[in-house]
Amino acid sequence: MSWEANVRKVVPYVPGEQPKIKNIIKLNTNENPYSPSPLVYKAYQETDLDDYRKYPDPTCSELVDSIAEFYGVKKENVFVGVGSDDVLSMAFLTFFNSDKPILFPDITYSFYDVWADLYRIPYRQIPLKDDFTIDPLDYYSENGGIVIANPNAPTGVKMPLSEIEDVIRNNKDVVVIVDEAYVDFGAESALPLIDKYDNLLVVRTYSKSRSLAGLRIGYAFGCEKLIGYLLDAKFSFNSYTMNMPALKLGAAAMKDREYFEKTVAKVVATRENFKASLKELGFEFADSATNFVFARHPGKPGKEIFEYLRANGIIVRRFDKPRISEYLRISIGTDEEMDKLVSVLKEFL
Ligand code: PMP
């Protein structure tokens, strides 16, 4: 018997490429094309490197307080982590501890099944309807927990809050995680429901609407008891998850509501123009409420379009998976980047 027999073997999630080449148009990981808030620059310039001798605040109070203030909740309702990936992973570990399968859609964020496998959580993937929407009735069966991304990724499709509430209300014996990574770009948040349902965890990120993917900050809202259990798991895993720059600069970003609203509005306006151009070119796509569009062309294989774009310095994302292999997930960049993409697509089609 070799030691390998006892290794916890996993098939890892594959993140989107972060190419080293300059002068490419990078539309593959749903980053924000605009810089972080000027308040983040200011906080960065005021950083004293000597502080880094010490450990960061394990309670993350500066960051947690800024989030609680922005959203008008108590600090006891807020949990923070190293990107929402860390928050979600901790939530899976903490709340999905049953023999019954957890439920999530067949087409959704492809980290969910990876965490489930890693933590040995049984799961069932429920097919989205043909139009990529979710039927709340599919989430009525007995289960060990539920995770739904709203809007969903990579489809970009949103679910009405009334239907999200329906799922939460009909699953009071398990925790329902609503992953709102893209909610700021066009869906209604479940945040107001945390006072009404103690089984709801709402997860958010700084990576998209706050232009800070590089700092790795995610956060979650839930009732005090739920957040308490998450904190117990976190402090049993790693006390110092958040580094000093993330705590400081993340708090600064939360203080700039105006900049946040302005950049989100710009991305949304560009997305709407881009949808119109894609339609003219004959692409098909479900309506997107996010900072990306998930589209296919009836006349050209997705793989060929992907490769042509790449050869022309434009990187988008394609998933070689059942039901979606013809689709490209195209992040919304600046107007100039999207114009260039449209002109390259015109050449190809
Ligand atoms: N949830 C969804 C649905 C996502 O698409 C992403 C981005 N890959 C994440 C969570 C994780 O984002 P981050 O860890 O950068 O917060």
mmCIF file of C-alpha atoms and ligand atoms in Angstrom:
data_model
loop_
_atom_site.group_PDB
_atom_site.id
_atom_site.type_symbol
_atom_site.label_atom_id
_atom_site.label_comp_id
_atom_site.label_asym_id
_atom_site.label_seq_id
_atom_site.Cartn_x
_atom_site.Cartn_y
_atom_site.Cartn_z
ATOM 1 C CA MET A 1 0.000 0.000 0.000
ATOM 2 C CA SER A 2 1.427 3.345 -0.911
ATOM 3 C CA TRP A 3 0.691 6.640 0.865
ATOM 4 C CA GLU A 4 -1.234 7.659 -2.234
ATOM 5 C CA ALA A 5 -4.154 5.418 -1.279
ATOM 6 C CA ASN A 6 -4.957 7.825 1.562
ATOM 7 C CA VAL A 7 -4.578 11.069 -0.294
ATOM 8 C CA ARG A 8 -7.694 13.254 -0.491
ATOM 9 C CA LYS A 9 -7.873 13.321 -4.270
ATOM 10 C CA VAL A 10 -9.749 16.128 -5.931
ATOM 11 C CA VAL A 11 -10.386 17.414 -9.422
ATOM 12 C CA PRO A 12 -9.705 21.123 -8.987
ATOM 13 C CA TYR A 13 -11.646 24.080 -10.330
ATOM 14 C CA VAL A 14 -9.895 25.677 -13.279
ATOM 15 C CA PRO A 15 -9.808 29.470 -12.978
ATOM 16 C CA GLY A 16 -9.865 31.701 -16.055
ATOM 17 C CA GLU A 17 -6.511 32.483 -17.571
ATOM 18 C CA GLN A 18 -4.504 35.505 -16.334
ATOM 19 C CA PRO A 19 -2.178 35.965 -19.322
ATOM 20 C CA LYS A 20 1.150 37.734 -18.918
ATOM 21 C CA ILE A 21 1.013 39.205 -22.438
ATOM 22 C CA LYS A 22 0.375 42.935 -22.683
ATOM 23 C CA ASN A 23 -2.007 44.582 -25.145
ATOM 24 C CA ILE A 24 -4.682 41.958 -25.081
ATOM 25 C CA ILE A 25 -8.349 42.610 -24.501
ATOM 26 C CA LYS A 26 -9.179 40.507 -21.474
ATOM 27 C CA LEU A 27 -12.857 39.610 -21.288
ATOM 28 C CA ASN A 28 -12.585 36.162 -19.705
ATOM 29 C CA THR A 29 -12.931 36.540 -15.914
ATOM 30 C CA ASN A 30 -15.619 39.188 -15.404
ATOM 31 C CA GLU A 31 -13.296 41.750 -13.878
ATOM 32 C CA ASN A 32 -14.324 45.396 -13.814
ATOM 33 C CA PRO A 33 -12.685 47.472 -16.590
ATOM 34 C CA TYR A 34 -12.558 50.563 -14.357
ATOM 35 C CA SER A 35 -10.031 51.379 -11.641
ATOM 36 C CA PRO A 36 -10.887 51.069 -7.957
ATOM 37 C CA SER A 37 -12.278 54.157 -6.196
ATOM 38 C CA PRO A 38 -9.930 57.137 -5.652
ATOM 39 C CA LEU A 39 -10.470 56.569 -1.919
ATOM 40 C CA VAL A 40 -8.695 53.219 -2.345
ATOM 41 C CA TYR A 41 -5.686 54.985 -3.912
ATOM 42 C CA LYS A 42 -5.632 57.438 -1.030
ATOM 43 C CA ALA A 43 -5.715 54.658 1.578
ATOM 44 C CA TYR A 44 -2.963 52.848 -0.327
ATOM 45 C CA GLN A 45 -0.734 55.934 -0.285
ATOM 46 C CA GLU A 46 -1.275 56.351 3.440
ATOM 47 C CA THR A 47 -0.182 52.767 4.118
ATOM 48 C CA ASP A 48 2.655 52.400 6.609
ATOM 49 C CA LEU A 49 4.685 49.321 5.689
ATOM 50 C CA ASP A 50 5.997 49.105 9.247
ATOM 51 C CA ASP A 51 2.495 48.002 10.307
ATOM 52 C CA TYR A 52 3.067 44.785 8.393
ATOM 53 C CA ARG A 53 5.383 43.533 11.156
ATOM 54 C CA LYS A 54 2.246 42.720 13.084
ATOM 55 C CA TYR A 55 -0.616 40.298 12.468
ATOM 56 C CA PRO A 56 -3.766 41.812 11.025
ATOM 57 C CA ASP A 57 -6.926 42.223 13.125
ATOM 58 C CA PRO A 58 -8.462 38.723 13.301
ATOM 59 C CA THR A 59 -11.957 40.189 13.733
ATOM 60 C CA CYS A 60 -11.527 42.314 10.577
ATOM 61 C CA SER A 61 -13.488 45.045 12.340
ATOM 62 C CA GLU A 62 -12.604 47.984 10.061
ATOM 63 C CA LEU A 63 -13.756 46.102 6.971
ATOM 64 C CA VAL A 64 -16.783 44.499 8.627
ATOM 65 C CA ASP A 65 -17.927 47.869 10.034
ATOM 66 C CA SER A 66 -17.635 49.553 6.625
ATOM 67 C CA ILE A 67 -19.752 46.824 5.015
ATOM 68 C CA ALA A 68 -22.338 46.909 7.831
ATOM 69 C CA GLU A 69 -22.600 50.674 7.459
ATOM 70 C CA PHE A 70 -22.951 50.626 3.660
ATOM 71 C CA TYR A 71 -25.767 48.085 3.769
ATOM 72 C CA GLY A 72 -27.444 49.268 6.979
ATOM 73 C CA VAL A 73 -27.043 45.987 8.871
ATOM 74 C CA LYS A 74 -25.385 45.102 12.192
ATOM 75 C CA LYS A 75 -21.761 43.992 12.222
ATOM 76 C CA GLU A 76 -22.972 40.711 13.716
ATOM 77 C CA ASN A 77 -24.712 40.049 10.394
ATOM 78 C CA VAL A 78 -21.474 40.275 8.367
ATOM 79 C CA PHE A 79 -18.755 37.715 7.613
ATOM 80 C CA VAL A 80 -15.688 38.435 5.447
ATOM 81 C CA GLY A 81 -13.277 36.178 3.588
ATOM 82 C CA VAL A 82 -10.547 35.955 0.978
ATOM 83 C CA GLY A 83 -12.816 36.524 -1.997
ATOM 84 C CA SER A 84 -16.294 35.046 -2.111
ATOM 85 C CA ASP A 85 -14.635 31.750 -3.040
ATOM 86 C CA ASP A 86 -13.285 31.584 0.509
ATOM 87 C CA VAL A 87 -16.628 32.654 1.991
ATOM 88 C CA LEU A 88 -18.522 30.063 -0.063
ATOM 89 C CA SER A 89 -16.025 27.341 0.734
ATOM 90 C CA MET A 90 -16.323 28.080 4.489
ATOM 91 C CA ALA A 91 -20.117 28.114 4.170
ATOM 92 C CA PHE A 92 -20.137 24.700 2.428
ATOM 93 C CA LEU A 93 -17.884 23.313 5.175
ATOM 94 C CA THR A 94 -20.002 24.823 7.960
ATOM 95 C CA PHE A 95 -23.579 24.354 6.792
ATOM 96 C CA PHE A 96 -23.583 21.356 4.454
ATOM 97 C CA ASN A 97 -22.982 18.528 6.896
ATOM 98 C CA SER A 98 -25.883 16.170 6.159
ATOM 99 C CA ASP A 99 -26.207 12.768 4.475
ATOM 100 C CA LYS A 100 -28.852 14.221 2.200
ATOM 101 C CA PRO A 101 -27.667 15.782 -1.066
ATOM 102 C CA ILE A 102 -27.290 19.513 -1.425
ATOM 103 C CA LEU A 103 -28.986 20.948 -4.508
ATOM 104 C CA PHE A 104 -27.732 23.348 -7.172
ATOM 105 C CA PRO A 105 -28.309 23.772 -10.922
ATOM 106 C CA ASP A 106 -26.491 21.690 -13.543
ATOM 107 C CA ILE A 107 -25.260 24.877 -15.177
ATOM 108 C CA THR A 108 -23.903 27.228 -12.544
ATOM 109 C CA TYR A 109 -20.662 28.350 -10.930
ATOM 110 C CA SER A 110 -18.413 25.349 -11.465
ATOM 111 C CA PHE A 111 -16.759 25.628 -8.064
ATOM 112 C CA TYR A 112 -19.858 24.305 -6.225
ATOM 113 C CA ASP A 113 -19.340 20.657 -7.218
ATOM 114 C CA VAL A 114 -15.601 20.984 -6.541
ATOM 115 C CA TRP A 115 -16.173 22.083 -2.915
ATOM 116 C CA ALA A 116 -18.843 19.405 -2.496
ATOM 117 C CA ASP A 117 -16.348 16.774 -3.683
ATOM 118 C CA LEU A 118 -13.551 18.191 -1.543
ATOM 119 C CA TYR A 119 -15.672 18.119 1.624
ATOM 120 C CA ARG A 120 -17.432 14.839 0.701
ATOM 121 C CA ILE A 121 -20.836 16.516 0.597
ATOM 122 C CA PRO A 122 -23.363 14.535 -1.467
ATOM 123 C CA TYR A 123 -25.008 16.691 -4.151
ATOM 124 C CA ARG A 124 -27.612 16.654 -6.899
ATOM 125 C CA GLN A 125 -27.398 18.948 -9.898
ATOM 126 C CA ILE A 126 -30.806 20.033 -11.122
ATOM 127 C CA PRO A 127 -31.140 20.842 -14.834
ATOM 128 C CA LEU A 128 -31.954 24.438 -15.662
ATOM 129 C CA LYS A 129 -34.940 24.817 -17.973
ATOM 130 C CA ASP A 130 -34.139 25.180 -21.695
ATOM 131 C CA ASP A 131 -34.258 28.962 -21.400
ATOM 132 C CA PHE A 132 -31.688 28.698 -18.555
ATOM 133 C CA THR A 133 -34.169 29.755 -15.881
ATOM 134 C CA ILE A 134 -34.552 27.954 -12.540
ATOM 135 C CA ASP A 135 -37.859 26.366 -11.504
ATOM 136 C CA PRO A 136 -38.288 26.904 -7.725
ATOM 137 C CA LEU A 137 -40.441 23.743 -7.578
ATOM 138 C CA ASP A 138 -37.320 21.702 -8.412
ATOM 139 C CA TYR A 139 -35.932 22.756 -5.025
ATOM 140 C CA TYR A 140 -38.797 21.382 -2.914
ATOM 141 C CA SER A 141 -37.406 17.844 -2.508
ATOM 142 C CA GLU A 142 -35.673 16.715 0.677
ATOM 143 C CA ASN A 143 -32.094 17.967 0.710
ATOM 144 C CA GLY A 144 -29.074 18.849 2.819
ATOM 145 C CA GLY A 145 -28.874 22.474 1.681
ATOM 146 C CA ILE A 146 -29.205 24.652 -1.405
ATOM 147 C CA VAL A 147 -26.929 27.008 -3.289
ATOM 148 C CA ILE A 148 -28.214 29.287 -6.020
ATOM 149 C CA ALA A 149 -26.259 31.995 -7.805
ATOM 150 C CA ASN A 150 -28.478 35.011 -8.518
ATOM 151 C CA PRO A 151 -27.934 36.149 -11.193
ATOM 152 C CA ASN A 152 -26.639 32.778 -12.279
ATOM 153 C CA ALA A 153 -23.221 32.274 -13.843
ATOM 154 C CA PRO A 154 -22.215 31.599 -16.549
ATOM 155 C CA THR A 155 -25.732 32.121 -17.961
ATOM 156 C CA GLY A 156 -26.214 35.686 -16.662
ATOM 157 C CA VAL A 157 -29.894 34.943 -16.003
ATOM 158 C CA LYS A 158 -31.558 36.400 -12.916
ATOM 159 C CA MET A 159 -34.251 34.872 -10.737
ATOM 160 C CA PRO A 160 -37.017 37.094 -9.319
ATOM 161 C CA LEU A 161 -36.675 37.684 -5.571
ATOM 162 C CA SER A 162 -40.178 36.255 -5.016
ATOM 163 C CA GLU A 163 -38.937 32.907 -6.397
ATOM 164 C CA ILE A 164 -35.747 33.005 -4.325
ATOM 165 C CA GLU A 165 -37.928 33.646 -1.265
ATOM 166 C CA ASP A 166 -40.121 30.727 -2.254
ATOM 167 C CA VAL A 167 -37.075 28.418 -2.190
ATOM 168 C CA ILE A 168 -35.934 29.769 1.204
ATOM 169 C CA ARG A 169 -39.441 29.504 2.703
ATOM 170 C CA ASN A 170 -39.851 25.911 1.556
ATOM 171 C CA ASN A 171 -36.466 24.810 2.908
ATOM 172 C CA LYS A 172 -36.443 26.131 6.460
ATOM 173 C CA ASP A 173 -34.662 23.022 7.782
ATOM 174 C CA VAL A 174 -31.526 23.630 5.718
ATOM 175 C CA VAL A 175 -29.305 26.567 4.901
ATOM 176 C CA VAL A 176 -29.924 28.273 1.564
ATOM 177 C CA ILE A 177 -26.920 30.123 0.137
ATOM 178 C CA VAL A 178 -27.648 32.832 -2.420
ATOM 179 C CA ASP A 179 -24.437 33.709 -4.267
ATOM 180 C CA GLU A 180 -24.863 37.332 -5.358
ATOM 181 C CA ALA A 181 -21.476 37.867 -7.003
ATOM 182 C CA TYR A 182 -23.164 39.769 -9.887
ATOM 183 C CA VAL A 183 -26.282 41.158 -8.206
ATOM 184 C CA ASP A 184 -25.210 44.824 -8.458
ATOM 185 C CA PHE A 185 -25.446 44.684 -12.250
ATOM 186 C CA GLY A 186 -29.159 44.018 -12.399
ATOM 187 C CA ALA A 187 -30.903 41.651 -9.975
ATOM 188 C CA GLU A 188 -32.797 42.165 -6.752
ATOM 189 C CA SER A 189 -30.832 41.192 -3.644
ATOM 190 C CA ALA A 190 -32.078 38.766 -1.011
ATOM 191 C CA LEU A 191 -30.330 40.846 1.678
ATOM 192 C CA PRO A 192 -33.591 42.293 3.100
ATOM 193 C CA LEU A 193 -34.714 38.703 3.810
ATOM 194 C CA ILE A 194 -31.985 37.909 6.362
ATOM 195 C CA ASP A 195 -34.173 39.275 9.194
ATOM 196 C CA LYS A 196 -37.090 37.142 8.081
ATOM 197 C CA TYR A 197 -35.311 33.808 7.476
ATOM 198 C CA ASP A 198 -32.596 32.487 9.788
ATOM 199 C CA ASN A 199 -31.583 29.861 7.181
ATOM 200 C CA LEU A 200 -30.447 32.394 4.552
ATOM 201 C CA LEU A 201 -26.839 33.298 3.739
ATOM 202 C CA VAL A 202 -26.282 36.001 1.090
ATOM 203 C CA VAL A 203 -22.760 36.013 -0.397
ATOM 204 C CA ARG A 204 -21.123 38.983 -2.155
ATOM 205 C CA THR A 205 -17.752 39.975 -3.592
ATOM 206 C CA TYR A 206 -15.487 42.965 -4.200
ATOM 207 C CA SER A 207 -14.199 41.333 -7.380
ATOM 208 C CA LYS A 208 -16.781 42.584 -9.883
ATOM 209 C CA SER A 209 -18.776 45.695 -8.960
ATOM 210 C CA ARG A 210 -16.062 47.100 -6.665
ATOM 211 C CA SER A 211 -13.137 46.680 -9.094
ATOM 212 C CA LEU A 212 -10.938 44.852 -6.573
ATOM 213 C CA ALA A 213 -10.574 41.247 -7.758
ATOM 214 C CA GLY A 214 -6.853 41.463 -7.016
ATOM 215 C CA LEU A 215 -7.323 42.181 -3.305
ATOM 216 C CA ARG A 216 -9.459 39.063 -2.730
ATOM 217 C CA ILE A 217 -12.373 40.216 -0.580
ATOM 218 C CA GLY A 218 -15.719 38.513 -0.258
ATOM 219 C CA TYR A 219 -18.435 38.918 2.343
ATOM 220 C CA ALA A 220 -21.689 37.396 3.474
ATOM 221 C CA PHE A 221 -24.845 38.442 5.305
ATOM 222 C CA GLY A 222 -26.973 36.287 7.556
ATOM 223 C CA CYS A 223 -28.664 36.256 10.945
ATOM 224 C CA GLU A 224 -26.340 36.538 13.926
ATOM 225 C CA LYS A 225 -26.532 32.832 14.723
ATOM 226 C CA LEU A 226 -25.625 31.768 11.174
ATOM 227 C CA ILE A 227 -22.683 34.197 11.030
ATOM 228 C CA GLY A 228 -21.577 32.927 14.457
ATOM 229 C CA TYR A 229 -21.299 29.372 13.122
ATOM 230 C CA LEU A 230 -19.308 30.610 10.120
ATOM 231 C CA LEU A 231 -16.930 32.484 12.430
ATOM 232 C CA ASP A 232 -16.452 29.348 14.552
ATOM 233 C CA ALA A 233 -15.445 27.404 11.429
ATOM 234 C CA LYS A 234 -13.167 30.201 10.201
ATOM 235 C CA PHE A 235 -11.389 30.463 13.559
ATOM 236 C CA SER A 236 -10.922 26.687 13.500
ATOM 237 C CA PHE A 237 -9.238 26.970 10.109
ATOM 238 C CA ASN A 238 -7.203 30.173 9.889
ATOM 239 C CA SER A 239 -7.502 33.142 12.279
ATOM 240 C CA TYR A 240 -5.849 35.622 9.926
ATOM 241 C CA THR A 241 -7.636 35.166 6.635
ATOM 242 C CA MET A 242 -7.651 38.831 5.639
ATOM 243 C CA ASN A 243 -4.374 40.672 5.168
ATOM 244 C CA MET A 244 -3.824 44.289 6.207
ATOM 245 C CA PRO A 245 -4.178 45.865 2.728
ATOM 246 C CA ALA A 246 -7.441 44.000 2.144
ATOM 247 C CA LEU A 247 -8.846 45.249 5.466
ATOM 248 C CA LYS A 248 -7.824 48.870 4.877
ATOM 249 C CA LEU A 249 -8.414 49.291 1.166
ATOM 250 C CA GLY A 250 -11.602 47.245 1.273
ATOM 251 C CA ALA A 251 -13.008 49.555 3.948
ATOM 252 C CA ALA A 252 -12.022 52.594 1.857
ATOM 253 C CA ALA A 253 -13.798 51.210 -1.230
ATOM 254 C CA MET A 254 -17.031 50.677 0.747
ATOM 255 C CA LYS A 255 -17.053 54.338 1.744
ATOM 256 C CA ASP A 256 -17.328 55.544 -1.872
ATOM 257 C CA ARG A 257 -20.957 54.865 -2.760
ATOM 258 C CA GLU A 258 -20.995 57.450 -5.533
ATOM 259 C CA TYR A 259 -18.037 55.968 -7.408
ATOM 260 C CA PHE A 260 -19.446 52.459 -7.022
ATOM 261 C CA GLU A 261 -22.816 53.491 -8.452
ATOM 262 C CA LYS A 262 -21.198 55.405 -11.301
ATOM 263 C CA THR A 263 -18.944 52.543 -12.452
ATOM 264 C CA VAL A 264 -21.723 49.966 -12.190
ATOM 265 C CA ALA A 265 -23.974 52.236 -14.301
ATOM 266 C CA LYS A 266 -21.224 52.543 -16.938
ATOM 267 C CA VAL A 267 -20.789 48.764 -17.158
ATOM 268 C CA VAL A 268 -24.560 48.282 -17.429
ATOM 269 C CA ALA A 269 -24.845 50.890 -20.212
ATOM 270 C CA THR A 270 -22.007 49.229 -22.152
ATOM 271 C CA ARG A 271 -23.657 45.833 -21.677
ATOM 272 C CA GLU A 272 -26.936 47.061 -23.133
ATOM 273 C CA ASN A 273 -25.199 48.500 -26.212
ATOM 274 C CA PHE A 274 -23.196 45.322 -26.596
ATOM 275 C CA LYS A 275 -26.357 43.185 -26.446
ATOM 276 C CA ALA A 276 -27.794 45.203 -29.335
ATOM 277 C CA SER A 277 -24.615 44.694 -31.408
ATOM 278 C CA LEU A 278 -24.573 40.960 -30.672
ATOM 279 C CA LYS A 279 -28.216 40.682 -31.772
ATOM 280 C CA GLU A 280 -27.416 42.441 -35.037
ATOM 281 C CA LEU A 281 -24.640 39.937 -35.641
ATOM 282 C CA GLY A 282 -27.103 37.067 -35.182
ATOM 283 C CA PHE A 283 -25.963 35.856 -31.766
ATOM 284 C CA GLU A 284 -28.441 34.201 -29.420
ATOM 285 C CA PHE A 285 -28.369 34.751 -25.685
ATOM 286 C CA ALA A 286 -30.576 34.842 -22.632
ATOM 287 C CA ASP A 287 -30.978 38.316 -21.187
ATOM 288 C CA SER A 288 -28.025 39.106 -18.932
ATOM 289 C CA ALA A 289 -28.327 40.856 -15.556
ATOM 290 C CA THR A 290 -24.557 40.661 -14.969
ATOM 291 C CA ASN A 291 -21.282 42.129 -16.237
ATOM 292 C CA PHE A 292 -21.016 39.465 -18.936
ATOM 293 C CA VAL A 293 -23.091 38.036 -21.781
ATOM 294 C CA PHE A 294 -23.365 34.293 -22.472
ATOM 295 C CA ALA A 295 -23.950 33.916 -26.188
ATOM 296 C CA ARG A 296 -23.796 31.487 -29.098
ATOM 297 C CA HIS A 297 -23.996 31.930 -32.839
ATOM 298 C CA PRO A 298 -26.247 29.545 -34.774
ATOM 299 C CA GLY A 299 -23.960 29.693 -37.819
ATOM 300 C CA LYS A 300 -20.514 29.206 -36.236
ATOM 301 C CA PRO A 301 -19.091 26.759 -33.690
ATOM 302 C CA GLY A 302 -18.236 28.376 -30.357
ATOM 303 C CA LYS A 303 -14.746 26.899 -30.441
ATOM 304 C CA GLU A 304 -13.968 28.556 -33.781
ATOM 305 C CA ILE A 305 -15.195 31.957 -32.653
ATOM 306 C CA PHE A 306 -13.204 31.593 -29.435
ATOM 307 C CA GLU A 307 -10.019 30.747 -31.348
ATOM 308 C CA TYR A 308 -10.469 33.526 -33.899
ATOM 309 C CA LEU A 309 -10.909 36.079 -31.113
ATOM 310 C CA ARG A 310 -7.828 34.770 -29.332
ATOM 311 C CA ALA A 311 -5.751 34.964 -32.484
ATOM 312 C CA ASN A 312 -6.833 38.615 -32.640
ATOM 313 C CA GLY A 313 -5.816 39.398 -29.076
ATOM 314 C CA ILE A 314 -9.230 39.067 -27.434
ATOM 315 C CA ILE A 315 -9.717 36.517 -24.667
ATOM 316 C CA VAL A 316 -13.198 35.345 -23.673
ATOM 317 C CA ARG A 317 -14.263 32.233 -21.746
ATOM 318 C CA ARG A 318 -15.633 28.975 -23.119
ATOM 319 C CA PHE A 319 -16.693 25.931 -21.077
ATOM 320 C CA ASP A 320 -16.286 22.561 -22.734
ATOM 321 C CA LYS A 321 -19.315 21.085 -20.956
ATOM 322 C CA PRO A 322 -22.645 19.507 -21.887
ATOM 323 C CA ARG A 323 -25.386 21.960 -22.975
ATOM 324 C CA ILE A 324 -23.078 24.994 -23.085
ATOM 325 C CA SER A 325 -20.065 24.107 -25.237
ATOM 326 C CA GLU A 326 -21.257 26.351 -28.103
ATOM 327 C CA TYR A 327 -21.486 29.376 -25.834
ATOM 328 C CA LEU A 328 -18.954 32.085 -25.129
ATOM 329 C CA ARG A 329 -19.011 34.015 -21.879
ATOM 330 C CA ILE A 330 -17.936 37.520 -22.725
ATOM 331 C CA SER A 331 -17.155 39.963 -19.900
ATOM 332 C CA ILE A 332 -18.163 43.590 -20.312
ATOM 333 C CA GLY A 333 -15.104 45.794 -20.780
ATOM 334 C CA THR A 334 -14.894 49.456 -21.750
ATOM 335 C CA ASP A 335 -16.892 50.775 -24.741
ATOM 336 C CA GLU A 336 -13.679 50.792 -26.790
ATOM 337 C CA GLU A 337 -12.919 47.166 -25.963
ATOM 338 C CA MET A 338 -16.431 46.059 -26.859
ATOM 339 C CA ASP A 339 -16.324 48.041 -30.144
ATOM 340 C CA LYS A 340 -13.087 46.304 -31.078
ATOM 341 C CA LEU A 341 -14.601 42.910 -30.206
ATOM 342 C CA VAL A 342 -17.657 43.628 -32.353
ATOM 343 C CA SER A 343 -15.502 44.633 -35.316
ATOM 344 C CA VAL A 344 -13.394 41.446 -35.036
ATOM 345 C CA LEU A 345 -16.598 39.369 -34.819
ATOM 346 C CA LYS A 346 -17.937 41.129 -37.939
ATOM 347 C CA GLU A 347 -14.778 40.140 -39.840
ATOM 348 C CA PHE A 348 -15.177 36.517 -38.809
ATOM 349 C CA LEU A 349 -18.885 35.962 -39.389
HETATM 350 N N1 PMP B 1 -19.498 33.226 -7.407
HETATM 351 C C1 PMP B 1 -19.656 33.317 -8.731
HETATM 352 C C2 PMP B 1 -20.978 33.004 -9.311
HETATM 353 C C3 PMP B 1 -18.570 33.699 -9.543
HETATM 354 O O1 PMP B 1 -18.708 33.764 -10.872
HETATM 355 C C4 PMP B 1 -17.329 34.008 -8.947
HETATM 356 C C5 PMP B 1 -16.170 34.456 -9.796
HETATM 357 N N2 PMP B 1 -15.352 33.474 -10.293
HETATM 358 C C6 PMP B 1 -17.220 33.861 -7.557
HETATM 359 C C7 PMP B 1 -18.330 33.494 -6.821
HETATM 360 C C8 PMP B 1 -15.922 34.064 -6.834
HETATM 361 O O2 PMP B 1 -15.434 35.334 -6.925
HETATM 362 P P1 PMP B 1 -14.369 35.910 -5.891
HETATM 363 O O3 PMP B 1 -13.721 34.753 -5.183
HETATM 364 O O4 PMP B 1 -13.430 36.682 -6.732
HETATM 365 O O5 PMP B 1 -15.150 36.763 -4.950
#
